[in-house]
Coordinates of C-alpha atoms (C1' of nucleotides) in Angstrom, one line a residue:
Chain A
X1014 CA 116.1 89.2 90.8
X1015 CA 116.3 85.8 88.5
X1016 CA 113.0 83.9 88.0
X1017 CA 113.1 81.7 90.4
X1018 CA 113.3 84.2 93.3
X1019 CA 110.5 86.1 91.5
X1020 CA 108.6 82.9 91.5
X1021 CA 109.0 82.5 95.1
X1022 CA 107.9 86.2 96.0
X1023 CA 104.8 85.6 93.8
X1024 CA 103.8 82.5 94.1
X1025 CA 103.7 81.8 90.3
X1026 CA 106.5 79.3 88.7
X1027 CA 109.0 80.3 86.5
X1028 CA 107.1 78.2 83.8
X1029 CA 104.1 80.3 84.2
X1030 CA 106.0 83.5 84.0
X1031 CA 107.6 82.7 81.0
X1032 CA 104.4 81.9 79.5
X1033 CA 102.6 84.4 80.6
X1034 CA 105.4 86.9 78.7
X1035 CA 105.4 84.2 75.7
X1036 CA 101.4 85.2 75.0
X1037 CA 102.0 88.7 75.8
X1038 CA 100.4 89.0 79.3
X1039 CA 103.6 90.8 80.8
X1040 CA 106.5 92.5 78.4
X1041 CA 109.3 91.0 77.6
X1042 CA 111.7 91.3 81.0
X1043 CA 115.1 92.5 80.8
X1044 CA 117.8 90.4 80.3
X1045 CA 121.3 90.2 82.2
X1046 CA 124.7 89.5 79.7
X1047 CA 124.3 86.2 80.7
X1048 CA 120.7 85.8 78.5
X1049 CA 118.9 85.6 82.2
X1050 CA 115.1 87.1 82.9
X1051 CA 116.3 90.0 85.3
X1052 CA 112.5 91.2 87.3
X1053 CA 111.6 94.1 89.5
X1054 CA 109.3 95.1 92.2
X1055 CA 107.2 96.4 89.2
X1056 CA 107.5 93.1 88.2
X1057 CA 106.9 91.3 91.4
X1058 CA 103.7 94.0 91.7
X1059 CA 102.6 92.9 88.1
X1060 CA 102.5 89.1 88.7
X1061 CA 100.8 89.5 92.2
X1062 CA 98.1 91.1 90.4
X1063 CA 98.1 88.3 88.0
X1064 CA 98.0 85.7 90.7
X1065 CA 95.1 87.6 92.7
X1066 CA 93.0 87.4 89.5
X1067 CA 93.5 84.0 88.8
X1068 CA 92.9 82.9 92.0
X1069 CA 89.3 85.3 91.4
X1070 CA 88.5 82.8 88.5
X1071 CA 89.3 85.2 85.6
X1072 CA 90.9 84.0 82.4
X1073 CA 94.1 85.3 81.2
X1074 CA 92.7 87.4 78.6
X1075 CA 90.4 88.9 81.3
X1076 CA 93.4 89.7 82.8
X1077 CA 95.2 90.8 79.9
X1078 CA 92.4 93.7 80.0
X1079 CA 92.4 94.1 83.7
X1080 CA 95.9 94.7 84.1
X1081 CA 95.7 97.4 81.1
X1082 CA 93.2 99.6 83.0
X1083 CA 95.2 99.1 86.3
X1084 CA 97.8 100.6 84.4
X1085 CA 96.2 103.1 82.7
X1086 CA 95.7 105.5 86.0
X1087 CA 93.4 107.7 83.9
X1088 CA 90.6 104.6 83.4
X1089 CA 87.0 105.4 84.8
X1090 CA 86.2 102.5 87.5
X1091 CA 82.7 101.8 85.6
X1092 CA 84.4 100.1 83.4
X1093 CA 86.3 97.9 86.1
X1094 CA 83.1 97.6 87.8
X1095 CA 81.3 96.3 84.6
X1096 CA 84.1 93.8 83.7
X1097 CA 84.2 92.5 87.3
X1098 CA 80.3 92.1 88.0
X1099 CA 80.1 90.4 84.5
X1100 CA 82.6 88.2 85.8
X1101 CA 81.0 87.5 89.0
X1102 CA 78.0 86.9 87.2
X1103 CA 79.6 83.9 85.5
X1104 CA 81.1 82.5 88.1
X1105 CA 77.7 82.4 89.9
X1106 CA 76.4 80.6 87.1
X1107 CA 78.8 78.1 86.9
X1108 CA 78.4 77.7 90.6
X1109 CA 74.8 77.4 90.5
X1110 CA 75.1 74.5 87.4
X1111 CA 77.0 72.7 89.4
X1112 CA 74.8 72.7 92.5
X1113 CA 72.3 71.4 90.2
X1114 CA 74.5 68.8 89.4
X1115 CA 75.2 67.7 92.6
X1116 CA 71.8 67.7 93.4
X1117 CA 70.7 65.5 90.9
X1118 CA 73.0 63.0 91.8
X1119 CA 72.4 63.2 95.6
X1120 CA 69.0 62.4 95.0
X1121 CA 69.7 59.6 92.9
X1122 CA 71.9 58.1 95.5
X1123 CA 69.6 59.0 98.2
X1124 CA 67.3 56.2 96.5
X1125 CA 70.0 53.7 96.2
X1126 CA 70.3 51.4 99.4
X1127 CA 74.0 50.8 98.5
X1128 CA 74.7 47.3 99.8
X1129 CA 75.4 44.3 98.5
X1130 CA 72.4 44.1 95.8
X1131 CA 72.9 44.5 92.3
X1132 CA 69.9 47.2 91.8
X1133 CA 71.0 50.7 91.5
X1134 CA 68.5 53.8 91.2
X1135 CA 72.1 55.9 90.1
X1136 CA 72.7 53.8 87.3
X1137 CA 69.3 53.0 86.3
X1138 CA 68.6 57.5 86.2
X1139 CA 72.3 57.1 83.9
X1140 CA 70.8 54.5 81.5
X1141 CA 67.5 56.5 81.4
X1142 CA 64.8 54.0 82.9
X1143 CA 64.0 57.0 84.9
X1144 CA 64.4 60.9 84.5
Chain B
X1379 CA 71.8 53.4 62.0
X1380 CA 75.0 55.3 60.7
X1381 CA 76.9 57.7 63.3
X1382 CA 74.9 60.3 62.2
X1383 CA 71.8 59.2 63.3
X1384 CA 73.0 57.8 66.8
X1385 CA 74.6 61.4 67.3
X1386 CA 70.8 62.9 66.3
X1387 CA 69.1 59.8 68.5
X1388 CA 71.3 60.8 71.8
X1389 CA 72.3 64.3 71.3
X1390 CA 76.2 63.3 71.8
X1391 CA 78.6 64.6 68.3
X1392 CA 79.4 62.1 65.8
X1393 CA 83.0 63.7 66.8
X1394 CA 82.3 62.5 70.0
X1395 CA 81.3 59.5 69.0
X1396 CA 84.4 58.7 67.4
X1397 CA 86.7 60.1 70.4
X1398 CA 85.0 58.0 72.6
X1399 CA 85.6 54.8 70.5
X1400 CA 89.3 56.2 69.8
X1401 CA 89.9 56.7 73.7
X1402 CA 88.0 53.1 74.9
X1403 CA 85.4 54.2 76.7
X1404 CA 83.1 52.2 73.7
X1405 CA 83.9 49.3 71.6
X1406 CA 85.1 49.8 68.4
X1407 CA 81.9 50.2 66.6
X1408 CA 80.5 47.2 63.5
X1409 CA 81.4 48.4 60.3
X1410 CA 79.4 47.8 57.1
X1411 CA 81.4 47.1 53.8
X1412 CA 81.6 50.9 53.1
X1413 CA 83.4 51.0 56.4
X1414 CA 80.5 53.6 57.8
X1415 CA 80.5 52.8 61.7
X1416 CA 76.9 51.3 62.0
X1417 CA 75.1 51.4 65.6
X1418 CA 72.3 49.8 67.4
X1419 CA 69.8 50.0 70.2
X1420 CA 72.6 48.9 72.7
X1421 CA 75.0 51.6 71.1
X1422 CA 72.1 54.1 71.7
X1423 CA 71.8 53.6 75.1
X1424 CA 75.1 53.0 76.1
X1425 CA 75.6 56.8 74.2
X1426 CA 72.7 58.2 76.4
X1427 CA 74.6 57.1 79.5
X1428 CA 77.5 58.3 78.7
X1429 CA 75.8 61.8 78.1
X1430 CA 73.6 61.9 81.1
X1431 CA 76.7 60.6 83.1
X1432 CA 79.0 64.2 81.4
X1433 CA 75.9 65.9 82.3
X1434 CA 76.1 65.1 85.8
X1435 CA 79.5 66.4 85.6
X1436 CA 81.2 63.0 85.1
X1437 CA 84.8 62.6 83.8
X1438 CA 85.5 60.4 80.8
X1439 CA 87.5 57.8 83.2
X1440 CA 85.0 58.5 86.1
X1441 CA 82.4 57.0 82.9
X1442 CA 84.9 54.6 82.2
X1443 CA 84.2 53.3 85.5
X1444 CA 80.3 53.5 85.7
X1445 CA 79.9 51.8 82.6
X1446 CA 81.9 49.0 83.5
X1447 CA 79.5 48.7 86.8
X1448 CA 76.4 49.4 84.8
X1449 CA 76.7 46.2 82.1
X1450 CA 78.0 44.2 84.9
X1451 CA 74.7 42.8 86.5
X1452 CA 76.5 41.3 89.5
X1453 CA 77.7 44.6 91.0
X1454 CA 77.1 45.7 94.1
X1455 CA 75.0 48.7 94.4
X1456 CA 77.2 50.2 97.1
X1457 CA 80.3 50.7 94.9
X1458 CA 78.5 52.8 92.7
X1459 CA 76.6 54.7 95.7
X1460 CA 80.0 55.3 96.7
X1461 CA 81.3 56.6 93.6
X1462 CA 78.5 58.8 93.0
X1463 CA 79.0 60.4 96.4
X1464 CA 82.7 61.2 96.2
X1465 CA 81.4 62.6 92.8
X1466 CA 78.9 65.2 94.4
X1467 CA 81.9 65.9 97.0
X1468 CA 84.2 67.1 94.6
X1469 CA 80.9 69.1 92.8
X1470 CA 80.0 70.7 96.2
X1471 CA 83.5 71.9 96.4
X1472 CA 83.9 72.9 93.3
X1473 CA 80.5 74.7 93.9
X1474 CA 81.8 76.7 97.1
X1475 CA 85.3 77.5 95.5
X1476 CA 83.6 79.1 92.5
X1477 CA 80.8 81.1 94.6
X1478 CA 83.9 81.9 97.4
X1479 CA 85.1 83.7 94.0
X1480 CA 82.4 85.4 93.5
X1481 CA 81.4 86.4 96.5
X1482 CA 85.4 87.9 97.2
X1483 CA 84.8 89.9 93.9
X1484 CA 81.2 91.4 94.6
X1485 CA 82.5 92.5 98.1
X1486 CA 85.7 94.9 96.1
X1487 CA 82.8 95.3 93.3
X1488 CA 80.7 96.9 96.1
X1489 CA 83.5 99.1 97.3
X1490 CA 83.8 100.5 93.9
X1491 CA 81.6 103.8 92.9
X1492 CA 81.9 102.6 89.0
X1493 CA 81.5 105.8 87.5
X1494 CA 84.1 108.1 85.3
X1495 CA 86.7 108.6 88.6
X1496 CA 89.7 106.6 88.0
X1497 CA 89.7 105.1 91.9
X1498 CA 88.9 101.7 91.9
X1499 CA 88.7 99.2 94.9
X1500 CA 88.6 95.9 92.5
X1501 CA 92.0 97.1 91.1
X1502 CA 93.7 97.6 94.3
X1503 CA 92.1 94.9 96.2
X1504 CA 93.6 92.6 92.8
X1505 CA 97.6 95.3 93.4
X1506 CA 97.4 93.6 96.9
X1507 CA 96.9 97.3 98.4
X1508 CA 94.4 95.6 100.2
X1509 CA 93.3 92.4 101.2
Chain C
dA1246 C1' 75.9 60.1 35.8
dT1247 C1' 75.8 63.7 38.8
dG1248 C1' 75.1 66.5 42.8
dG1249 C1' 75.0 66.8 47.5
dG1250 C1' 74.9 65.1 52.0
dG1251 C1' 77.1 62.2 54.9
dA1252 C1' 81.0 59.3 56.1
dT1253 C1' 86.1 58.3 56.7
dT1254 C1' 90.9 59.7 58.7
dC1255 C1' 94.1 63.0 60.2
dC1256 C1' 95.8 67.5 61.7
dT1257 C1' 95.0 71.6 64.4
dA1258 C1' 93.1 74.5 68.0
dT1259 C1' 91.4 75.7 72.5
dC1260 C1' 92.8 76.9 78.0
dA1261 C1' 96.2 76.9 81.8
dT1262 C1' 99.6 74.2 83.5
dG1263 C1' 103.4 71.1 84.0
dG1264 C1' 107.2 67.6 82.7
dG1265 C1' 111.4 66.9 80.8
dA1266 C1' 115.5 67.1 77.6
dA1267 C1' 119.7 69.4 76.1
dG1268 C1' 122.5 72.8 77.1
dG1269 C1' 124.5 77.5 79.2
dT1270 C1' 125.7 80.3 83.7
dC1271 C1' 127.4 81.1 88.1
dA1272 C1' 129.0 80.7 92.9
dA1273 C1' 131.3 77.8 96.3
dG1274 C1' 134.9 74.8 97.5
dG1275 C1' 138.7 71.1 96.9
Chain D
dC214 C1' 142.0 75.7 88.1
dC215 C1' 138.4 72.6 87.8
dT216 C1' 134.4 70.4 89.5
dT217 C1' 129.9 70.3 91.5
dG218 C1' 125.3 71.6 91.8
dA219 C1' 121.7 74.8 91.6
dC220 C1' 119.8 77.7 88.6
dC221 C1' 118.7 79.4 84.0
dT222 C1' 117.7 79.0 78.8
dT223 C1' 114.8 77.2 74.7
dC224 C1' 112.0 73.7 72.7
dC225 C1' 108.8 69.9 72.5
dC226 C1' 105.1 67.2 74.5
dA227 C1' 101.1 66.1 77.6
dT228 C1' 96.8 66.8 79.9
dG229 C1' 90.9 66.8 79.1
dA230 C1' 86.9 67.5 76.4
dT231 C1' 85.5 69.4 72.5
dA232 C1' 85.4 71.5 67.9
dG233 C1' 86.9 73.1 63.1
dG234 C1' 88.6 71.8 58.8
dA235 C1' 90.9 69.4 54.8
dA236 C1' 91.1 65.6 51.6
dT237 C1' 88.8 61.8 50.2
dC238 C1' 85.3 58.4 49.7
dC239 C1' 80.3 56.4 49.9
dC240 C1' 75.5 56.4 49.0
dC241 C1' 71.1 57.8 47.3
dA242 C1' 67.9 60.5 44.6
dT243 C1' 67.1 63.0 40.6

DNA sequence: ATGGGGATTCCTATCATGGGAAGGTCAAGG
DNA sequence: CCTTGACCTTCCCATGATAGGAATCCCCAT
């Protein structure tokens, strides 16, 4: 199949599938006489496995190691495991910072009566006169 | 105070300094005859804003906006309220999209024995052989 | 006057993704 | 046979926030 129907079964553009083969994520994919990207189920199977992991949050050189160990059949799972609890790790983290975030700034506009007066808890905890 | 100083007096880069005069989101800065930028109190707080406000998870246009409501007296408390609360919003969700991620990934993690077998759940459940 | 730290501008990179231009390929239909 | 239009190719540029680095210049203390 050309890109495009690829694309479609994968749900990753064409742009994003030449790119990924660009940085090395996928091999090069065959070519037809006419110079176009010819893909397989292998393909197809390849660039769900991509999409799945993005969609999980992990980078593309994450993924660059992920989809080596899913091809290597031999791999020991510990090593999966480790990668993917590190990960989840992260992402916890990152969720957790920006709960804190939020937070803040909840309380700063719980403070702020939010009509038509000038005075403004939010900006005054920006500028520093508090906090 | 040369940028050096303001970027040690409000713990944002003298890089960033200069970006954010290059981008608008400050006046271009005085100059002295040695063309050094040179900043005062006002620059200083206006910089600690600005870095609280990136703290909070603020965009550089969202800031944009903020500091234009900030050094306008007359404003109306309730815009900003409601800026800061479409802000915490988009946090929350950002919060619950990134811990959705994790949690999807500990469940296959769980699944997985992670030791020296070469079965692994977080692999397949990425293949699409499950889930 | 010299050394070194700080300043200037400008170019490049990151990360994942998308837009668009200029041109080649292919199938359907007048 | 030739056109049309959808698809493909490569290449360049943009995003958003931040950082690294080069070449050059300024300022201050020894």
């Amino acid at each position: 199949m050309r890109i495009g129907e690829a694309a479609g079964a994968t749900g990753v553009s064409a742009k994003m599938i030449r790119h990924y083969e660009a940085v090395g994520l996928l091999p090069a994919a065959a070519r037809r006489d006419s110079g176009y990207r010819d893909y397989g189920e292998a393909d197809v199977h390849a660039l769900r496995f991509i999409r799945r992991a993005r969609d999980l949050g992990f980078s593309l050189s994450e993924i660059a190691g992920l989809l080596a160990l899913w091809r290597d059949k031999a791999r020991a799972s510990a090593e999966v495991k480790r990668l993917a609890l590190a990960h989840v790790e992260a992402l916890e983290e990152k969720a957790r910072d920006l709960s804190a975030m939020a937070s803040t700034l909840r309380h700063l506009a719980a403070h702020c009566h939010g009509d038509a007066r000038p005075d403004c808890p939010i900006l005054e905890g920006l500028a520093g006169e508090r906090g």
